[in-house]
Tab-separated table of N, CA and C in Angstrom:
chain	number	residue	atom	x	y	z
A	1	MET	N	-18.775	-71.788	3.025
A	1	MET	CA	-19.852	-71.139	2.301
A	1	MET	C	-19.336	-70.815	0.899
A	2	GLU	N	-19.975	-71.372	-0.106
A	2	GLU	CA	-19.523	-71.186	-1.477
A	2	GLU	C	-19.832	-69.799	-2.016
A	3	GLU	N	-20.972	-69.235	-1.622
A	3	GLU	CA	-21.392	-67.929	-2.115
A	3	GLU	C	-21.814	-67.061	-0.945
A	4	ASP	N	-21.511	-65.768	-1.053
A	4	ASP	CA	-21.919	-64.827	-0.032
A	4	ASP	C	-23.283	-64.251	-0.382
A	5	LEU	N	-24.028	-63.841	0.638
A	5	LEU	CA	-25.296	-63.147	0.424
A	5	LEU	C	-25.125	-61.715	0.865
A	6	SER	N	-25.815	-60.793	0.192
A	6	SER	CA	-25.712	-59.397	0.578
A	6	SER	C	-27.027	-58.671	0.374
A	7	ILE	N	-27.182	-57.594	1.135
A	7	ILE	CA	-28.315	-56.681	0.982
A	7	ILE	C	-27.721	-55.283	0.865
A	8	ALA	N	-28.049	-54.574	-0.212
A	8	ALA	CA	-27.631	-53.180	-0.336
A	8	ALA	C	-28.538	-52.350	0.568
A	9	ILE	N	-27.955	-51.722	1.589
A	9	ILE	CA	-28.723	-50.890	2.511
A	9	ILE	C	-28.968	-49.526	1.878
A	10	ASP	N	-27.945	-48.961	1.276
A	10	ASP	CA	-28.040	-47.729	0.502
A	10	ASP	C	-26.888	-47.743	-0.498
A	11	ASN	N	-26.583	-46.592	-1.087
A	11	ASN	CA	-25.522	-46.552	-2.102
A	11	ASN	C	-24.139	-46.820	-1.535
A	12	GLN	N	-23.970	-46.677	-0.231
A	12	GLN	CA	-22.663	-46.810	0.389
A	12	GLN	C	-22.507	-48.054	1.256
A	13	LYS	N	-23.620	-48.557	1.792
A	13	LYS	CA	-23.548	-49.633	2.787
A	13	LYS	C	-24.184	-50.921	2.271
A	14	THR	N	-23.502	-52.022	2.584
A	14	THR	CA	-23.996	-53.346	2.218
A	14	THR	C	-23.870	-54.253	3.429
A	15	LEU	N	-24.911	-55.013	3.692
A	15	LEU	CA	-24.898	-56.006	4.756
A	15	LEU	C	-24.597	-57.353	4.117
A	16	TRP	N	-23.583	-58.042	4.651
A	16	TRP	CA	-23.133	-59.313	4.082
A	16	TRP	C	-23.337	-60.464	5.055
A	17	LEU	N	-23.597	-61.638	4.529
A	17	LEU	CA	-23.472	-62.897	5.250
A	17	LEU	C	-22.311	-63.599	4.556
A	18	THR	N	-21.190	-63.746	5.271
A	18	THR	CA	-19.965	-64.211	4.633
A	18	THR	C	-19.018	-64.840	5.644
A	19	GLU	N	-18.031	-65.524	5.156
A	19	GLU	CA	-16.921	-65.967	5.991
A	19	GLU	C	-15.942	-64.798	6.087
A	20	ILE	N	-15.130	-64.779	7.131
A	20	ILE	CA	-14.139	-63.718	7.268
A	20	ILE	C	-12.755	-64.338	7.410
A	21	SER	N	-11.755	-63.532	7.162
A	21	SER	CA	-10.377	-64.018	7.297
A	21	SER	C	-9.965	-64.010	8.758
A	22	ARG	N	-8.935	-64.765	9.047
A	22	ARG	CA	-8.368	-64.771	10.399
A	22	ARG	C	-7.848	-63.378	10.755
A	23	ALA	N	-7.303	-62.662	9.774
A	23	ALA	CA	-6.799	-61.308	10.018
A	23	ALA	C	-7.923	-60.370	10.446
A	24	THR	N	-9.076	-60.458	9.781
A	24	THR	CA	-10.231	-59.638	10.172
A	24	THR	C	-10.679	-60.000	11.575
A	25	PHE	N	-10.731	-61.282	11.869
A	25	PHE	CA	-11.126	-61.765	13.197
A	25	PHE	C	-10.196	-61.187	14.265
A	26	ASP	N	-8.905	-61.250	14.013
A	26	ASP	CA	-7.920	-60.731	14.969
A	26	ASP	C	-7.961	-59.205	15.060
A	27	ASP	N	-8.038	-58.534	13.909
A	27	ASP	CA	-8.034	-57.068	13.883
A	27	ASP	C	-9.212	-56.470	14.652
A	28	GLN	N	-10.358	-57.160	14.615
A	28	GLN	CA	-11.549	-56.645	15.277
A	28	GLN	C	-11.735	-57.242	16.675
A	29	ALA	N	-10.736	-57.990	17.148
A	29	ALA	CA	-10.745	-58.565	18.504
A	29	ALA	C	-12.064	-59.288	18.798
A	30	LEU	N	-12.356	-60.300	17.976
A	30	LEU	CA	-13.632	-61.018	18.058
A	30	LEU	C	-13.523	-62.336	18.828
A	31	ASP	N	-12.566	-62.442	19.716
A	31	ASP	CA	-12.327	-63.684	20.456
A	31	ASP	C	-13.559	-64.199	21.188
A	32	ASP	N	-14.431	-63.314	21.633
A	32	ASP	CA	-15.635	-63.729	22.352
A	32	ASP	C	-16.619	-64.505	21.479
A	33	LEU	N	-16.411	-64.481	20.172
A	33	LEU	CA	-17.323	-65.184	19.266
A	33	LEU	C	-16.976	-66.660	19.099
A	34	GLY	N	-15.940	-67.119	19.772
A	34	GLY	CA	-15.644	-68.540	19.790
A	34	GLY	C	-14.891	-69.080	18.597
A	35	GLY	N	-14.202	-68.260	17.858
A	35	GLY	CA	-13.406	-68.740	16.739
A	35	GLY	C	-13.779	-68.074	15.439
A	36	ASP	N	-12.864	-68.166	14.481
A	36	ASP	CA	-13.080	-67.479	13.210
A	36	ASP	C	-13.788	-68.337	12.168
A	37	GLY	N	-14.156	-69.565	12.527
A	37	GLY	CA	-14.895	-70.416	11.597
A	37	GLY	C	-16.372	-70.062	11.590
A	38	GLY	N	-17.043	-70.376	10.510
A	38	GLY	CA	-18.476	-70.120	10.397
A	38	GLY	C	-18.759	-68.892	9.546
A	39	VAL	N	-19.996	-68.418	9.634
A	39	VAL	CA	-20.401	-67.258	8.838
A	39	VAL	C	-20.749	-66.096	9.764
A	40	PHE	N	-20.553	-64.904	9.227
A	40	PHE	CA	-20.695	-63.689	10.000
A	40	PHE	C	-21.574	-62.691	9.262
A	41	VAL	N	-22.263	-61.857	10.021
A	41	VAL	CA	-23.013	-60.741	9.467
A	41	VAL	C	-22.080	-59.538	9.549
A	42	VAL	N	-21.806	-58.926	8.395
A	42	VAL	CA	-20.810	-57.868	8.297
A	42	VAL	C	-21.417	-56.660	7.590
A	43	LEU	N	-21.108	-55.464	8.104
A	43	LEU	CA	-21.537	-54.225	7.462
A	43	LEU	C	-20.341	-53.598	6.764
A	44	GLU	N	-20.448	-53.478	5.448
A	44	GLU	CA	-19.409	-52.822	4.661
A	44	GLU	C	-19.885	-51.416	4.308
A	45	ASP	N	-19.055	-50.444	4.559
A	45	ASP	CA	-19.354	-49.049	4.207
A	45	ASP	C	-18.241	-48.560	3.295
A	46	VAL	N	-18.531	-48.467	2.001
A	46	VAL	CA	-17.483	-48.096	1.045
A	46	VAL	C	-17.070	-46.639	1.199
A	47	SER	N	-17.968	-45.771	1.674
A	47	SER	CA	-17.599	-44.368	1.855
A	47	SER	C	-16.592	-44.207	2.987
A	48	GLU	N	-16.681	-45.073	3.997
A	48	GLU	CA	-15.759	-45.029	5.142
A	48	GLU	C	-14.601	-46.014	4.979
A	49	GLY	N	-14.733	-46.930	4.028
A	49	GLY	CA	-13.717	-47.952	3.842
A	49	GLY	C	-13.679	-48.958	4.981
A	50	THR	N	-14.854	-49.240	5.573
A	50	THR	CA	-14.905	-50.148	6.716
A	50	THR	C	-15.613	-51.445	6.372
A	51	PHE	N	-15.264	-52.490	7.120
A	51	PHE	CA	-15.830	-53.830	6.993
A	51	PHE	C	-15.986	-54.319	8.427
A	52	GLU	N	-17.131	-54.033	9.046
A	52	GLU	CA	-17.322	-54.263	10.471
A	52	GLU	C	-18.164	-55.516	10.740
A	53	VAL	N	-17.597	-56.453	11.475
A	53	VAL	CA	-18.323	-57.662	11.853
A	53	VAL	C	-19.348	-57.285	12.923
A	54	LEU	N	-20.620	-57.580	12.645
A	54	LEU	CA	-21.693	-57.266	13.577
A	54	LEU	C	-22.080	-58.454	14.443
A	55	ALA	N	-22.007	-59.665	13.856
A	55	ALA	CA	-22.458	-60.859	14.585
A	55	ALA	C	-21.936	-62.110	13.896
A	56	LYS	N	-21.893	-63.185	14.667
A	56	LYS	CA	-21.613	-64.500	14.107
A	56	LYS	C	-22.946	-65.240	14.056
A	57	ALA	N	-23.239	-65.816	12.914
A	57	ALA	CA	-24.497	-66.543	12.755
A	57	ALA	C	-24.365	-67.948	13.333
A	58	ALA	N	-25.426	-68.437	13.932
A	58	ALA	CA	-25.429	-69.788	14.494
A	58	ALA	C	-25.248	-70.843	13.397
A	59	SER	N	-25.725	-70.529	12.203
A	59	SER	CA	-25.588	-71.418	11.051
A	59	SER	C	-25.804	-70.583	9.791
A	60	ILE	N	-25.481	-71.156	8.652
A	60	ILE	CA	-25.748	-70.465	7.387
A	60	ILE	C	-27.228	-70.158	7.255
A	61	TRP	N	-28.076	-71.107	7.634
A	61	TRP	CA	-29.526	-70.925	7.495
A	61	TRP	C	-30.028	-69.837	8.433
A	62	ALA	N	-29.489	-69.764	9.641
A	62	ALA	CA	-29.882	-68.713	10.579
A	62	ALA	C	-29.465	-67.348	10.039
A	63	GLY	N	-28.269	-67.260	9.493
A	63	GLY	CA	-27.802	-66.002	8.909
A	63	GLY	C	-28.641	-65.589	7.725
A	64	GLU	N	-28.988	-66.540	6.880
A	64	GLU	CA	-29.835	-66.241	5.729
A	64	GLU	C	-31.212	-65.777	6.184
A	65	SER	N	-31.758	-66.397	7.213
A	65	SER	CA	-33.054	-65.976	7.750
A	65	SER	C	-32.987	-64.547	8.269
A	66	LEU	N	-31.901	-64.211	8.974
A	66	LEU	CA	-31.731	-62.861	9.481
A	66	LEU	C	-31.680	-61.850	8.340
A	67	LEU	N	-30.905	-62.143	7.297
A	67	LEU	CA	-30.844	-61.220	6.168
A	67	LEU	C	-32.195	-61.095	5.468
A	68	ASN	N	-32.946	-62.184	5.372
A	68	ASN	CA	-34.282	-62.115	4.772
A	68	ASN	C	-35.225	-61.248	5.596
A	69	ILE	N	-35.145	-61.339	6.922
A	69	ILE	CA	-35.978	-60.499	7.790
A	69	ILE	C	-35.621	-59.025	7.596
A	70	ILE	N	-34.343	-58.732	7.562
A	70	ILE	CA	-33.900	-57.348	7.363
A	70	ILE	C	-34.332	-56.850	5.988
A	71	ALA	N	-34.135	-57.667	4.970
A	71	ALA	CA	-34.513	-57.275	3.610
A	71	ALA	C	-36.008	-56.982	3.518
A	72	SER	N	-36.824	-57.798	4.171
A	72	SER	CA	-38.275	-57.589	4.085
A	72	SER	C	-38.722	-56.354	4.851
A	73	SER	N	-37.890	-55.864	5.769
A	73	SER	CA	-38.280	-54.681	6.536
A	73	SER	C	-37.882	-53.370	5.853
A	74	LEU	N	-37.076	-53.442	4.812
A	74	LEU	CA	-36.685	-52.230	4.089
A	74	LEU	C	-37.879	-51.689	3.313
A	75	LYS	N	-37.961	-50.382	3.181
A	75	LYS	CA	-39.100	-49.758	2.496
A	75	LYS	C	-39.122	-50.061	1.006
A	76	ARG	N	-37.955	-50.036	0.379
A	76	ARG	CA	-37.926	-50.324	-1.052
A	76	ARG	C	-37.954	-51.847	-1.246
A	77	PRO	N	-38.280	-52.298	-2.424
A	77	PRO	CA	-38.312	-53.746	-2.637
A	77	PRO	C	-36.951	-54.365	-2.326
A	78	PRO	N	-36.903	-55.285	-1.362
A	78	PRO	CA	-35.633	-55.896	-0.996
A	78	PRO	C	-35.185	-56.910	-2.030
A	79	HIS	N	-33.888	-57.108	-2.053
A	79	HIS	CA	-33.343	-58.097	-2.979
A	79	HIS	C	-32.041	-58.644	-2.407
A	80	LEU	N	-32.036	-59.913	-2.084
A	80	LEU	CA	-30.796	-60.579	-1.682
A	80	LEU	C	-30.000	-60.885	-2.945
A	81	THR	N	-28.726	-60.618	-2.920
A	81	THR	CA	-27.873	-60.868	-4.074
A	81	THR	C	-26.943	-62.019	-3.747
A	82	LEU	N	-26.892	-62.999	-4.627
A	82	LEU	CA	-25.995	-64.137	-4.496
A	82	LEU	C	-24.696	-63.797	-5.207
A	83	VAL	N	-23.574	-63.886	-4.484
A	83	VAL	CA	-22.280	-63.526	-5.057
A	83	VAL	C	-21.421	-64.780	-5.105
A	84	SER	N	-20.948	-65.114	-6.288
A	84	SER	CA	-20.093	-66.294	-6.437
A	84	SER	C	-18.653	-65.939	-6.272
């Protein structure tokens, strides 16, 4: 994945669609997800200093669809941000 997608949930939390490192995969004991390849839905909380993997997306398009659904359900105008 060349660029990550994100949704700002609030001032502290951001939901990401991104690749993760092998260290993150190992640290969070994600062996049940079938490997560290692919894209993941991750919740970053800067106030807590956490980067928590929530799910592995079936594909980039499935992950993008999930983020679009979440973004459209937020009360304020949603905006997906493309990060290079």
